[in-house]
mmCIF file with all atom_site columns, C-alpha atoms in Angstrom:
data_model
loop_
_atom_site.group_PDB
_atom_site.id
_atom_site.type_symbol
_atom_site.label_atom_id
_atom_site.label_alt_id
_atom_site.label_comp_id
_atom_site.label_asym_id
_atom_site.label_entity_id
_atom_site.label_seq_id
_atom_site.pdbx_PDB_ins_code
_atom_site.Cartn_x
_atom_site.Cartn_y
_atom_site.Cartn_z
_atom_site.occupancy
_atom_site.B_iso_or_equiv
_atom_site.pdbx_formal_charge
_atom_site.auth_seq_id
_atom_site.auth_comp_id
_atom_site.auth_asym_id
_atom_site.auth_atom_id
_atom_site.pdbx_PDB_model_num
ATOM 1   C CA . MET A 1 1   ? 95.697  81.785  79.971  1.00 85.00 ? 160 MET A CA 1
ATOM 2   C CA . SER A 1 2   ? 98.159  79.519  82.131  1.00 89.00 ? 161 SER A CA 1
ATOM 3   C CA . LEU A 1 3   ? 101.026 80.408  84.248  1.00 91.00 ? 162 LEU A CA 1
ATOM 4   C CA . VAL A 1 4   ? 103.096 78.407  82.152  1.00 91.00 ? 163 VAL A CA 1
ATOM 5   C CA . GLU A 1 5   ? 101.816 79.894  78.753  1.00 93.00 ? 164 GLU A CA 1
ATOM 6   C CA . LEU A 1 6   ? 102.050 83.187  80.283  1.00 95.00 ? 165 LEU A CA 1
ATOM 7   C CA . ILE A 1 7   ? 106.388 82.703  81.477  1.00 95.00 ? 166 ILE A CA 1
ATOM 8   C CA . ALA A 1 8   ? 106.743 81.459  77.811  1.00 94.00 ? 167 ALA A CA 1
ATOM 9   C CA . GLN A 1 9   ? 105.051 84.552  76.382  1.00 95.00 ? 168 GLN A CA 1
ATOM 10  C CA . ALA A 1 10  ? 107.002 87.433  79.003  1.00 96.00 ? 169 ALA A CA 1
ATOM 11  C CA . ASP A 1 11  ? 109.777 89.306  78.112  1.00 95.00 ? 170 ASP A CA 1
ATOM 12  C CA . GLU A 1 12  ? 112.627 90.096  79.817  1.00 94.00 ? 171 GLU A CA 1
ATOM 13  C CA . ARG A 1 13  ? 111.316 92.457  82.257  1.00 95.00 ? 172 ARG A CA 1
ATOM 14  C CA . GLY A 1 14  ? 107.823 90.262  83.047  1.00 96.00 ? 173 GLY A CA 1
ATOM 15  C CA . LEU A 1 15  ? 109.922 87.552  83.763  1.00 97.00 ? 174 LEU A CA 1
ATOM 16  C CA . ALA A 1 16  ? 112.144 89.349  86.182  1.00 96.00 ? 175 ALA A CA 1
ATOM 17  C CA . ALA A 1 17  ? 109.092 90.950  88.025  1.00 97.00 ? 176 ALA A CA 1
ATOM 18  C CA . SER A 1 18  ? 107.850 87.627  87.962  1.00 97.00 ? 177 SER A CA 1
ATOM 19  C CA . GLY A 1 19  ? 110.709 86.144  89.647  1.00 98.00 ? 178 GLY A CA 1
ATOM 20  C CA . LEU A 1 20  ? 111.218 89.123  91.975  1.00 98.00 ? 179 LEU A CA 1
ATOM 21  C CA . ALA A 1 21  ? 107.503 89.355  93.349  1.00 98.00 ? 180 ALA A CA 1
ATOM 22  C CA . CYS A 1 22  ? 107.689 85.270  94.009  1.00 98.00 ? 181 CYS A CA 1
ATOM 23  C CA . LEU A 1 23  ? 110.452 86.397  96.234  1.00 97.00 ? 182 LEU A CA 1
ATOM 24  C CA . ASP A 1 24  ? 108.870 89.442  97.465  1.00 97.00 ? 183 ASP A CA 1
ATOM 25  C CA . ARG A 1 25  ? 106.159 87.371  98.602  1.00 97.00 ? 184 ARG A CA 1
ATOM 26  C CA . CYS A 1 26  ? 108.537 84.761  100.616 1.00 96.00 ? 185 CYS A CA 1
ATOM 27  C CA . LEU A 1 27  ? 110.163 87.626  102.192 1.00 94.00 ? 186 LEU A CA 1
ATOM 28  C CA . PRO A 1 28  ? 108.605 86.764  105.716 1.00 93.00 ? 187 PRO A CA 1
ATOM 29  C CA . LEU A 1 29  ? 110.611 83.509  105.368 1.00 93.00 ? 188 LEU A CA 1
ATOM 30  C CA . LEU A 1 30  ? 114.212 84.838  105.077 1.00 92.00 ? 189 LEU A CA 1
ATOM 31  C CA . GLY A 1 31  ? 113.560 87.733  107.834 1.00 87.00 ? 190 GLY A CA 1
ATOM 32  C CA . GLY A 1 32  ? 114.035 90.153  105.599 1.00 83.00 ? 191 GLY A CA 1
ATOM 33  C CA . ASP A 1 33  ? 112.123 93.637  106.498 1.00 89.00 ? 192 ASP A CA 1
ATOM 34  C CA . ASP A 1 34  ? 109.536 94.958  103.726 1.00 91.00 ? 193 ASP A CA 1
ATOM 35  C CA . GLU A 1 35  ? 111.991 97.400  101.797 1.00 93.00 ? 194 GLU A CA 1
ATOM 36  C CA . VAL A 1 36  ? 114.782 95.155  101.441 1.00 95.00 ? 195 VAL A CA 1
ATOM 37  C CA . LEU A 1 37  ? 113.945 94.286  97.945  1.00 95.00 ? 196 LEU A CA 1
ATOM 38  C CA . ARG A 1 38  ? 113.330 98.008  96.589  1.00 94.00 ? 197 ARG A CA 1
ATOM 39  C CA . PRO A 1 39  ? 116.353 98.366  94.588  1.00 94.00 ? 198 PRO A CA 1
ATOM 40  C CA . LEU A 1 40  ? 115.395 95.818  92.269  1.00 95.00 ? 199 LEU A CA 1
ATOM 41  C CA . TRP A 1 41  ? 111.895 96.522  91.848  1.00 96.00 ? 200 TRP A CA 1
ATOM 42  C CA . ALA A 1 42  ? 113.567 100.041 91.375  1.00 94.00 ? 201 ALA A CA 1
ATOM 43  C CA . GLU A 1 43  ? 115.668 99.100  88.304  1.00 94.00 ? 202 GLU A CA 1
ATOM 44  C CA . LEU A 1 44  ? 112.902 96.895  86.842  1.00 93.00 ? 203 LEU A CA 1
ATOM 45  C CA . ALA A 1 45  ? 110.986 100.500 86.702  1.00 92.00 ? 204 ALA A CA 1
ATOM 46  C CA . GLY A 1 46  ? 113.954 101.873 84.980  1.00 88.00 ? 205 GLY A CA 1
ATOM 47  C CA . GLY A 1 47  ? 115.102 104.232 88.008  1.00 69.00 ? 206 GLY A CA 1
ATOM 48  C CA . GLY A 1 48  ? 119.127 103.165 87.122  1.00 69.00 ? 207 GLY A CA 1
ATOM 49  C CA . GLY A 1 49  ? 121.263 100.617 89.232  1.00 75.00 ? 208 GLY A CA 1
ATOM 50  C CA . ASP A 1 50  ? 122.332 97.795  88.349  1.00 92.00 ? 209 ASP A CA 1
ATOM 51  C CA . TRP A 1 51  ? 120.239 94.606  88.585  1.00 94.00 ? 210 TRP A CA 1
ATOM 52  C CA . GLY A 1 52  ? 123.623 92.645  89.466  1.00 95.00 ? 211 GLY A CA 1
ATOM 53  C CA . GLU A 1 53  ? 124.967 94.848  92.041  1.00 95.00 ? 212 GLU A CA 1
ATOM 54  C CA . CYS A 1 54  ? 121.374 95.476  93.598  1.00 94.00 ? 213 CYS A CA 1
ATOM 55  C CA . LEU A 1 55  ? 121.181 91.525  93.884  1.00 95.00 ? 214 LEU A CA 1
ATOM 56  C CA . GLU A 1 56  ? 124.370 91.662  95.724  1.00 95.00 ? 215 GLU A CA 1
ATOM 57  C CA . GLN A 1 57  ? 123.284 94.453  98.078  1.00 93.00 ? 216 GLN A CA 1
ATOM 58  C CA . VAL A 1 58  ? 120.121 92.540  98.667  1.00 94.00 ? 217 VAL A CA 1
ATOM 59  C CA . ARG A 1 59  ? 121.893 89.131  99.330  1.00 94.00 ? 218 ARG A CA 1
ATOM 60  C CA . GLY A 1 60  ? 124.403 90.881  101.722 1.00 93.00 ? 219 GLY A CA 1
ATOM 61  C CA . LYS A 1 61  ? 121.186 91.962  103.688 1.00 92.00 ? 220 LYS A CA 1
ATOM 62  C CA . LEU A 1 62  ? 119.698 89.057  103.360 1.00 89.00 ? 221 LEU A CA 1
ATOM 63  C CA . GLY A 1 63  ? 122.952 87.497  104.987 1.00 79.00 ? 222 GLY A CA 1
ATOM 64  C CA . ASP A 1 64  ? 124.147 83.834  103.545 1.00 52.00 ? 223 ASP A CA 1
ATOM 65  C CA . ALA A 1 65  ? 122.037 82.463  101.738 1.00 41.00 ? 224 ALA A CA 1
ATOM 66  C CA . GLY A 1 66  ? 123.494 78.941  101.843 1.00 41.00 ? 225 GLY A CA 1
ATOM 67  C CA . ASP A 1 67  ? 121.792 75.890  102.232 1.00 40.00 ? 226 ASP A CA 1
ATOM 68  C CA . SER A 1 68  ? 121.075 74.641  105.525 1.00 42.00 ? 227 SER A CA 1
ATOM 69  C CA . ASP A 1 69  ? 120.844 70.898  106.189 1.00 41.00 ? 228 ASP A CA 1
ATOM 70  C CA . LEU A 1 70  ? 117.328 69.815  106.171 1.00 40.00 ? 229 LEU A CA 1
ATOM 71  C CA . GLY A 1 71  ? 116.412 66.207  108.568 1.00 38.00 ? 230 GLY A CA 1
ATOM 72  C CA . PRO A 1 72  ? 113.734 64.332  109.136 1.00 37.00 ? 231 PRO A CA 1
ATOM 73  C CA . GLU A 1 73  ? 113.215 66.329  111.842 1.00 35.00 ? 232 GLU A CA 1
ATOM 74  C CA . ALA A 1 74  ? 113.141 69.761  109.970 1.00 43.00 ? 233 ALA A CA 1
ATOM 75  C CA . SER A 1 75  ? 109.751 71.800  110.522 1.00 69.00 ? 234 SER A CA 1
ATOM 76  C CA . VAL A 1 76  ? 108.027 73.081  107.579 1.00 69.00 ? 235 VAL A CA 1
ATOM 77  C CA . THR A 1 77  ? 108.810 76.544  108.122 1.00 75.00 ? 236 THR A CA 1
ATOM 78  C CA . ASP A 1 78  ? 112.249 75.487  107.875 1.00 87.00 ? 237 ASP A CA 1
ATOM 79  C CA . GLU A 1 79  ? 111.618 73.916  104.705 1.00 91.00 ? 238 GLU A CA 1
ATOM 80  C CA . ALA A 1 80  ? 109.628 76.616  103.366 1.00 93.00 ? 239 ALA A CA 1
ATOM 81  C CA . ALA A 1 81  ? 112.151 79.011  104.481 1.00 93.00 ? 240 ALA A CA 1
ATOM 82  C CA . LEU A 1 82  ? 115.168 76.951  102.474 1.00 95.00 ? 241 LEU A CA 1
ATOM 83  C CA . LEU A 1 83  ? 113.240 77.048  99.226  1.00 96.00 ? 242 LEU A CA 1
ATOM 84  C CA . ALA A 1 84  ? 112.733 80.491  99.249  1.00 96.00 ? 243 ALA A CA 1
ATOM 85  C CA . ARG A 1 85  ? 116.466 80.942  100.003 1.00 95.00 ? 244 ARG A CA 1
ATOM 86  C CA . ARG A 1 86  ? 117.318 78.953  96.980  1.00 96.00 ? 245 ARG A CA 1
ATOM 87  C CA . MET A 1 87  ? 115.254 81.204  95.336  1.00 97.00 ? 246 MET A CA 1
ATOM 88  C CA . LEU A 1 88  ? 117.524 84.371  95.898  1.00 96.00 ? 247 LEU A CA 1
ATOM 89  C CA . ASP A 1 89  ? 120.324 81.799  95.328  1.00 95.00 ? 248 ASP A CA 1
ATOM 90  C CA . ALA A 1 90  ? 119.372 80.972  92.118  1.00 97.00 ? 249 ALA A CA 1
ATOM 91  C CA . ALA A 1 91  ? 118.203 84.905  90.913  1.00 97.00 ? 250 ALA A CA 1
ATOM 92  C CA . PRO A 1 92  ? 120.940 85.517  88.355  1.00 97.00 ? 251 PRO A CA 1
ATOM 93  C CA . ALA A 1 93  ? 123.010 88.608  87.949  1.00 94.00 ? 252 ALA A CA 1
ATOM 94  C CA . GLU A 1 94  ? 122.948 89.792  84.605  1.00 92.00 ? 253 GLU A CA 1
ATOM 95  C CA . ARG A 1 95  ? 119.091 89.939  83.152  1.00 91.00 ? 254 ARG A CA 1
ATOM 96  C CA . SER A 1 96  ? 119.485 88.204  80.123  1.00 92.00 ? 255 SER A CA 1
ATOM 97  C CA . PRO A 1 97  ? 115.950 86.575  78.494  1.00 92.00 ? 256 PRO A CA 1
ATOM 98  C CA . ALA A 1 98  ? 117.229 82.740  78.710  1.00 94.00 ? 257 ALA A CA 1
ATOM 99  C CA . GLU A 1 99  ? 118.312 83.192  82.254  1.00 96.00 ? 258 GLU A CA 1
ATOM 100 C CA . VAL A 1 100 ? 115.444 84.869  83.726  1.00 96.00 ? 259 VAL A CA 1
ATOM 101 C CA . ARG A 1 101 ? 113.155 82.936  81.899  1.00 96.00 ? 260 ARG A CA 1
ATOM 102 C CA . VAL A 1 102 ? 114.795 79.516  84.016  1.00 96.00 ? 261 VAL A CA 1
ATOM 103 C CA . TRP A 1 103 ? 114.578 81.871  87.405  1.00 98.00 ? 262 TRP A CA 1
ATOM 104 C CA . ALA A 1 104 ? 111.088 82.604  87.026  1.00 97.00 ? 263 ALA A CA 1
ATOM 105 C CA . ASP A 1 105 ? 110.020 79.484  86.266  1.00 95.00 ? 264 ASP A CA 1
ATOM 106 C CA . ALA A 1 106 ? 111.947 78.125  89.444  1.00 96.00 ? 265 ALA A CA 1
ATOM 107 C CA . CYS A 1 107 ? 110.493 81.263  91.436  1.00 97.00 ? 266 CYS A CA 1
ATOM 108 C CA . SER A 1 108 ? 106.871 80.435  90.107  1.00 95.00 ? 267 SER A CA 1
ATOM 109 C CA . VAL A 1 109 ? 107.086 76.405  91.198  1.00 94.00 ? 268 VAL A CA 1
ATOM 110 C CA . ALA A 1 110 ? 109.315 77.037  94.346  1.00 95.00 ? 269 ALA A CA 1
ATOM 111 C CA . ALA A 1 111 ? 106.721 79.930  95.680  1.00 96.00 ? 270 ALA A CA 1
ATOM 112 C CA . LEU A 1 112 ? 103.434 77.488  94.853  1.00 94.00 ? 271 LEU A CA 1
ATOM 113 C CA . ARG A 1 113 ? 105.650 74.685  96.958  1.00 93.00 ? 272 ARG A CA 1
ATOM 114 C CA . ILE A 1 114 ? 105.765 76.654  99.460  1.00 95.00 ? 273 ILE A CA 1
ATOM 115 C CA . HIS A 1 115 ? 101.895 77.743  100.053 1.00 94.00 ? 274 HIS A CA 1
ATOM 116 C CA . ARG A 1 116 ? 101.666 74.338  100.158 1.00 91.00 ? 275 ARG A CA 1
ATOM 117 C CA . LEU A 1 117 ? 103.854 73.447  102.466 1.00 92.00 ? 276 LEU A CA 1
ATOM 118 C CA . LEU A 1 118 ? 102.680 76.022  104.943 1.00 91.00 ? 277 LEU A CA 1
ATOM 119 C CA . GLU A 1 119 ? 98.758  75.388  103.914 1.00 86.00 ? 278 GLU A CA 1
ATOM 120 C CA . GLY A 1 120 ? 99.625  71.444  105.072 1.00 79.00 ? 279 GLY A CA 1
ATOM 121 C CA . ALA A 1 121 ? 98.608  69.859  102.074 1.00 58.00 ? 280 ALA A CA 1
ATOM 122 C CA . ALA A 1 122 ? 99.040  66.105  101.411 1.00 49.00 ? 281 ALA A CA 1
ATOM 123 C CA . THR A 1 123 ? 102.155 66.103  99.074  1.00 49.00 ? 282 THR A CA 1
ATOM 124 C CA . ASP A 1 124 ? 101.695 63.653  96.474  1.00 43.00 ? 283 ASP A CA 1
ATOM 125 C CA . GLU A 1 125 ? 98.195  64.645  95.320  1.00 51.00 ? 284 GLU A CA 1
ATOM 126 C CA . ALA A 1 126 ? 99.042  68.194  95.639  1.00 51.00 ? 285 ALA A CA 1
ATOM 127 C CA . GLY A 1 127 ? 102.625 68.541  93.816  1.00 54.00 ? 286 GLY A CA 1
ATOM 128 C CA . GLU A 1 128 ? 100.252 67.041  90.839  1.00 59.00 ? 287 GLU A CA 1
ATOM 129 C CA . SER A 1 129 ? 97.490  69.082  91.280  1.00 67.00 ? 288 SER A CA 1
ATOM 130 C CA . LEU A 1 130 ? 99.877  72.197  91.299  1.00 68.00 ? 289 LEU A CA 1
ATOM 131 C CA . ALA A 1 131 ? 101.460 71.133  88.051  1.00 69.00 ? 290 ALA A CA 1
ATOM 132 C CA . ASP A 1 132 ? 98.132  71.040  86.527  1.00 72.00 ? 291 ASP A CA 1
ATOM 133 C CA . ALA A 1 133 ? 97.002  74.099  87.864  1.00 69.00 ? 292 ALA A CA 1
ATOM 134 C CA . ARG A 1 134 ? 100.003 75.856  86.237  1.00 72.00 ? 293 ARG A CA 1
ATOM 135 C CA . ARG A 1 135 ? 99.371  74.335  83.024  1.00 72.00 ? 294 ARG A CA 1
ATOM 136 C CA . GLU A 1 136 ? 96.020  74.441  82.880  1.00 72.00 ? 295 GLU A CA 1
ATOM 137 C CA . GLY A 1 137 ? 95.322  77.518  84.478  1.00 66.00 ? 296 GLY A CA 1
ATOM 138 C CA . ARG A 1 138 ? 92.993  76.940  86.604  1.00 69.00 ? 297 ARG A CA 1
ATOM 139 C CA . THR A 1 139 ? 92.807  77.111  90.548  1.00 71.00 ? 298 THR A CA 1
ATOM 140 C CA . GLU A 1 140 ? 89.922  74.261  91.141  1.00 75.00 ? 299 GLU A CA 1
ATOM 141 C CA . GLY A 1 141 ? 91.030  71.564  93.125  1.00 75.00 ? 300 GLY A CA 1
ATOM 142 C CA . VAL A 1 142 ? 93.830  73.501  94.962  1.00 81.00 ? 301 VAL A CA 1
ATOM 143 C CA . SER A 1 143 ? 94.492  74.694  98.574  1.00 85.00 ? 302 SER A CA 1
ATOM 144 C CA . PRO A 1 144 ? 92.905  78.368  98.706  1.00 90.00 ? 303 PRO A CA 1
ATOM 145 C CA . LEU A 1 145 ? 96.211  79.604  99.583  1.00 92.00 ? 304 LEU A CA 1
ATOM 146 C CA . VAL A 1 146 ? 97.730  78.160  96.602  1.00 91.00 ? 305 VAL A CA 1
ATOM 147 C CA . ALA A 1 147 ? 95.444  79.095  94.445  1.00 91.00 ? 306 ALA A CA 1
ATOM 148 C CA . ALA A 1 148 ? 95.383  82.928  95.988  1.00 94.00 ? 307 ALA A CA 1
ATOM 149 C CA . GLU A 1 149 ? 99.424  82.461  95.130  1.00 95.00 ? 308 GLU A CA 1
ATOM 150 C CA . LEU A 1 150 ? 98.783  80.998  91.651  1.00 93.00 ? 309 LEU A CA 1
ATOM 151 C CA . ARG A 1 151 ? 96.235  83.969  91.059  1.00 94.00 ? 310 ARG A CA 1
ATOM 152 C CA . ARG A 1 152 ? 98.672  86.525  92.082  1.00 96.00 ? 311 ARG A CA 1
ATOM 153 C CA . GLN A 1 153 ? 101.489 84.931  89.747  1.00 96.00 ? 312 GLN A CA 1
ATOM 154 C CA . ILE A 1 154 ? 99.297  85.199  86.929  1.00 95.00 ? 313 ILE A CA 1
ATOM 155 C CA . THR A 1 155 ? 98.295  89.005  87.658  1.00 96.00 ? 314 THR A CA 1
ATOM 156 C CA . VAL A 1 156 ? 101.563 90.056  87.975  1.00 97.00 ? 315 VAL A CA 1
ATOM 157 C CA . LEU A 1 157 ? 102.499 88.426  84.409  1.00 97.00 ? 316 LEU A CA 1
ATOM 158 C CA . GLU A 1 158 ? 99.385  90.194  83.271  1.00 97.00 ? 317 GLU A CA 1
ATOM 159 C CA . LEU A 1 159 ? 100.581 93.287  84.271  1.00 97.00 ? 318 LEU A CA 1
ATOM 160 C CA . LEU A 1 160 ? 103.748 93.313  82.621  1.00 96.00 ? 319 LEU A CA 1
ATOM 161 C CA . ALA A 1 161 ? 102.840 92.259  79.639  1.00 96.00 ? 320 ALA A CA 1
ATOM 162 C CA . GLY A 1 162 ? 99.920  94.682  79.085  1.00 96.00 ? 321 GLY A CA 1
ATOM 163 C CA . HIS A 1 163 ? 101.691 97.652  80.822  1.00 96.00 ? 322 HIS A CA 1
ATOM 164 C CA . GLY A 1 164 ? 105.543 97.168  80.587  1.00 92.00 ? 323 GLY A CA 1
ATOM 165 C CA . ALA A 1 165 ? 107.502 99.204  83.233  1.00 93.00 ? 324 ALA A CA 1
ATOM 166 C CA . ALA A 1 166 ? 103.988 100.683 84.470  1.00 95.00 ? 325 ALA A CA 1
ATOM 167 C CA . GLY A 1 167 ? 102.879 97.669  85.074  1.00 96.00 ? 326 GLY A CA 1
ATOM 168 C CA . ILE A 1 168 ? 105.723 97.482  88.301  1.00 96.00 ? 327 ILE A CA 1
ATOM 169 C CA . ARG A 1 169 ? 104.174 99.373  90.332  1.00 96.00 ? 328 ARG A CA 1
ATOM 170 C CA . PRO A 1 170 ? 100.489 97.500  90.745  1.00 97.00 ? 329 PRO A CA 1
ATOM 171 C CA . ALA A 1 171 ? 102.529 94.085  90.469  1.00 97.00 ? 330 ALA A CA 1
ATOM 172 C CA . LEU A 1 172 ? 104.602 95.642  93.482  1.00 96.00 ? 331 LEU A CA 1
ATOM 173 C CA . GLU A 1 173 ? 101.395 96.231  95.235  1.00 97.00 ? 332 GLU A CA 1
ATOM 174 C CA . VAL A 1 174 ? 99.993  92.860  94.130  1.00 97.00 ? 333 VAL A CA 1
ATOM 175 C CA . SER A 1 175 ? 103.336 91.277  95.880  1.00 97.00 ? 334 SER A CA 1
ATOM 176 C CA . THR A 1 176 ? 102.871 93.248  98.913  1.00 96.00 ? 335 THR A CA 1
ATOM 177 C CA . GLU A 1 177 ? 99.253  92.047  99.653  1.00 96.00 ? 336 GLU A CA 1
ATOM 178 C CA . GLY A 1 178 ? 100.758 88.390  99.178  1.00 96.00 ? 337 GLY A CA 1
ATOM 179 C CA . ARG A 1 179 ? 103.922 89.319  101.773 1.00 96.00 ? 338 ARG A CA 1
ATOM 180 C CA . ARG A 1 180 ? 101.220 90.251  104.279 1.00 96.00 ? 339 ARG A CA 1
ATOM 181 C CA . ILE A 1 181 ? 99.114  87.041  103.857 1.00 95.00 ? 340 ILE A CA 1
ATOM 182 C CA . LEU A 1 182 ? 102.211 84.948  103.902 1.00 95.00 ? 341 LEU A CA 1
ATOM 183 C CA . ARG A 1 183 ? 103.633 86.369  107.319 1.00 94.00 ? 342 ARG A CA 1
ATOM 184 C CA . ALA A 1 184 ? 100.044 85.957  108.696 1.00 93.00 ? 343 ALA A CA 1
ATOM 185 C CA . VAL A 1 185 ? 100.435 82.271  107.935 1.00 92.00 ? 344 VAL A CA 1
ATOM 186 C CA . VAL A 1 186 ? 104.170 82.002  109.062 1.00 88.00 ? 345 VAL A CA 1
ATOM 187 C CA . SER A 1 187 ? 102.751 84.061  112.505 1.00 88.00 ? 346 SER A CA 1
ATOM 188 C CA . ARG A 1 188 ? 100.173 81.664  113.548 1.00 87.00 ? 347 ARG A CA 1
ATOM 189 C CA . ARG A 1 189 ? 101.982 78.620  112.471 1.00 80.00 ? 348 ARG A CA 1
ATOM 190 C CA . THR A 1 190 ? 104.801 79.633  114.913 1.00 78.00 ? 349 THR A CA 1
ATOM 191 C CA . ARG A 1 191 ? 102.112 80.259  117.505 1.00 80.00 ? 350 ARG A CA 1
ATOM 192 C CA . ARG A 1 192 ? 101.268 77.237  117.269 1.00 77.00 ? 351 ARG A CA 1
ATOM 193 C CA . ARG A 1 193 ? 104.338 75.602  117.068 1.00 69.00 ? 352 ARG A CA 1
ATOM 194 C CA . GLY A 1 194 ? 105.803 77.936  120.388 1.00 60.00 ? 353 GLY A CA 1
#
């Protein structure tokens, strides 16, 4: 099943987990520590707390999530960080199905774009292949980093669809692996630039 179909069929918890997992994997771009999103994950697993309150705490810990002006000289990492900030900014304070569906879909697209940017894929043809990959559920024709992110997004949605709240822990594990990979990619880019 394609990523677009999985998002269309997901319930509210699956959608929130999907968006949160995308944000979690992109956390190295925001300078947050690995535990900053834990309250949101715990809330999804049914561990109490309020989604909106947890979200405000996360935003406070990650600092001002406002847009910055990216000029033509902005680095790829800066553009990727801006996309990650927008994911955080767009997170709905209420976990209503309609709002989290829009957020999950936007996070999916943003996370794939971030991975494409960091891998250095050509913008025009990569943009078309990303849309096709999301719609058709395939990874052929996309770069390895983007293909791995696409597979992670699909896995998270399948875990939640198949296991409900019990799928949160394995979804977090999938996200943690993706975060480590993205952190390594960002680190390599920084060393090359520095």
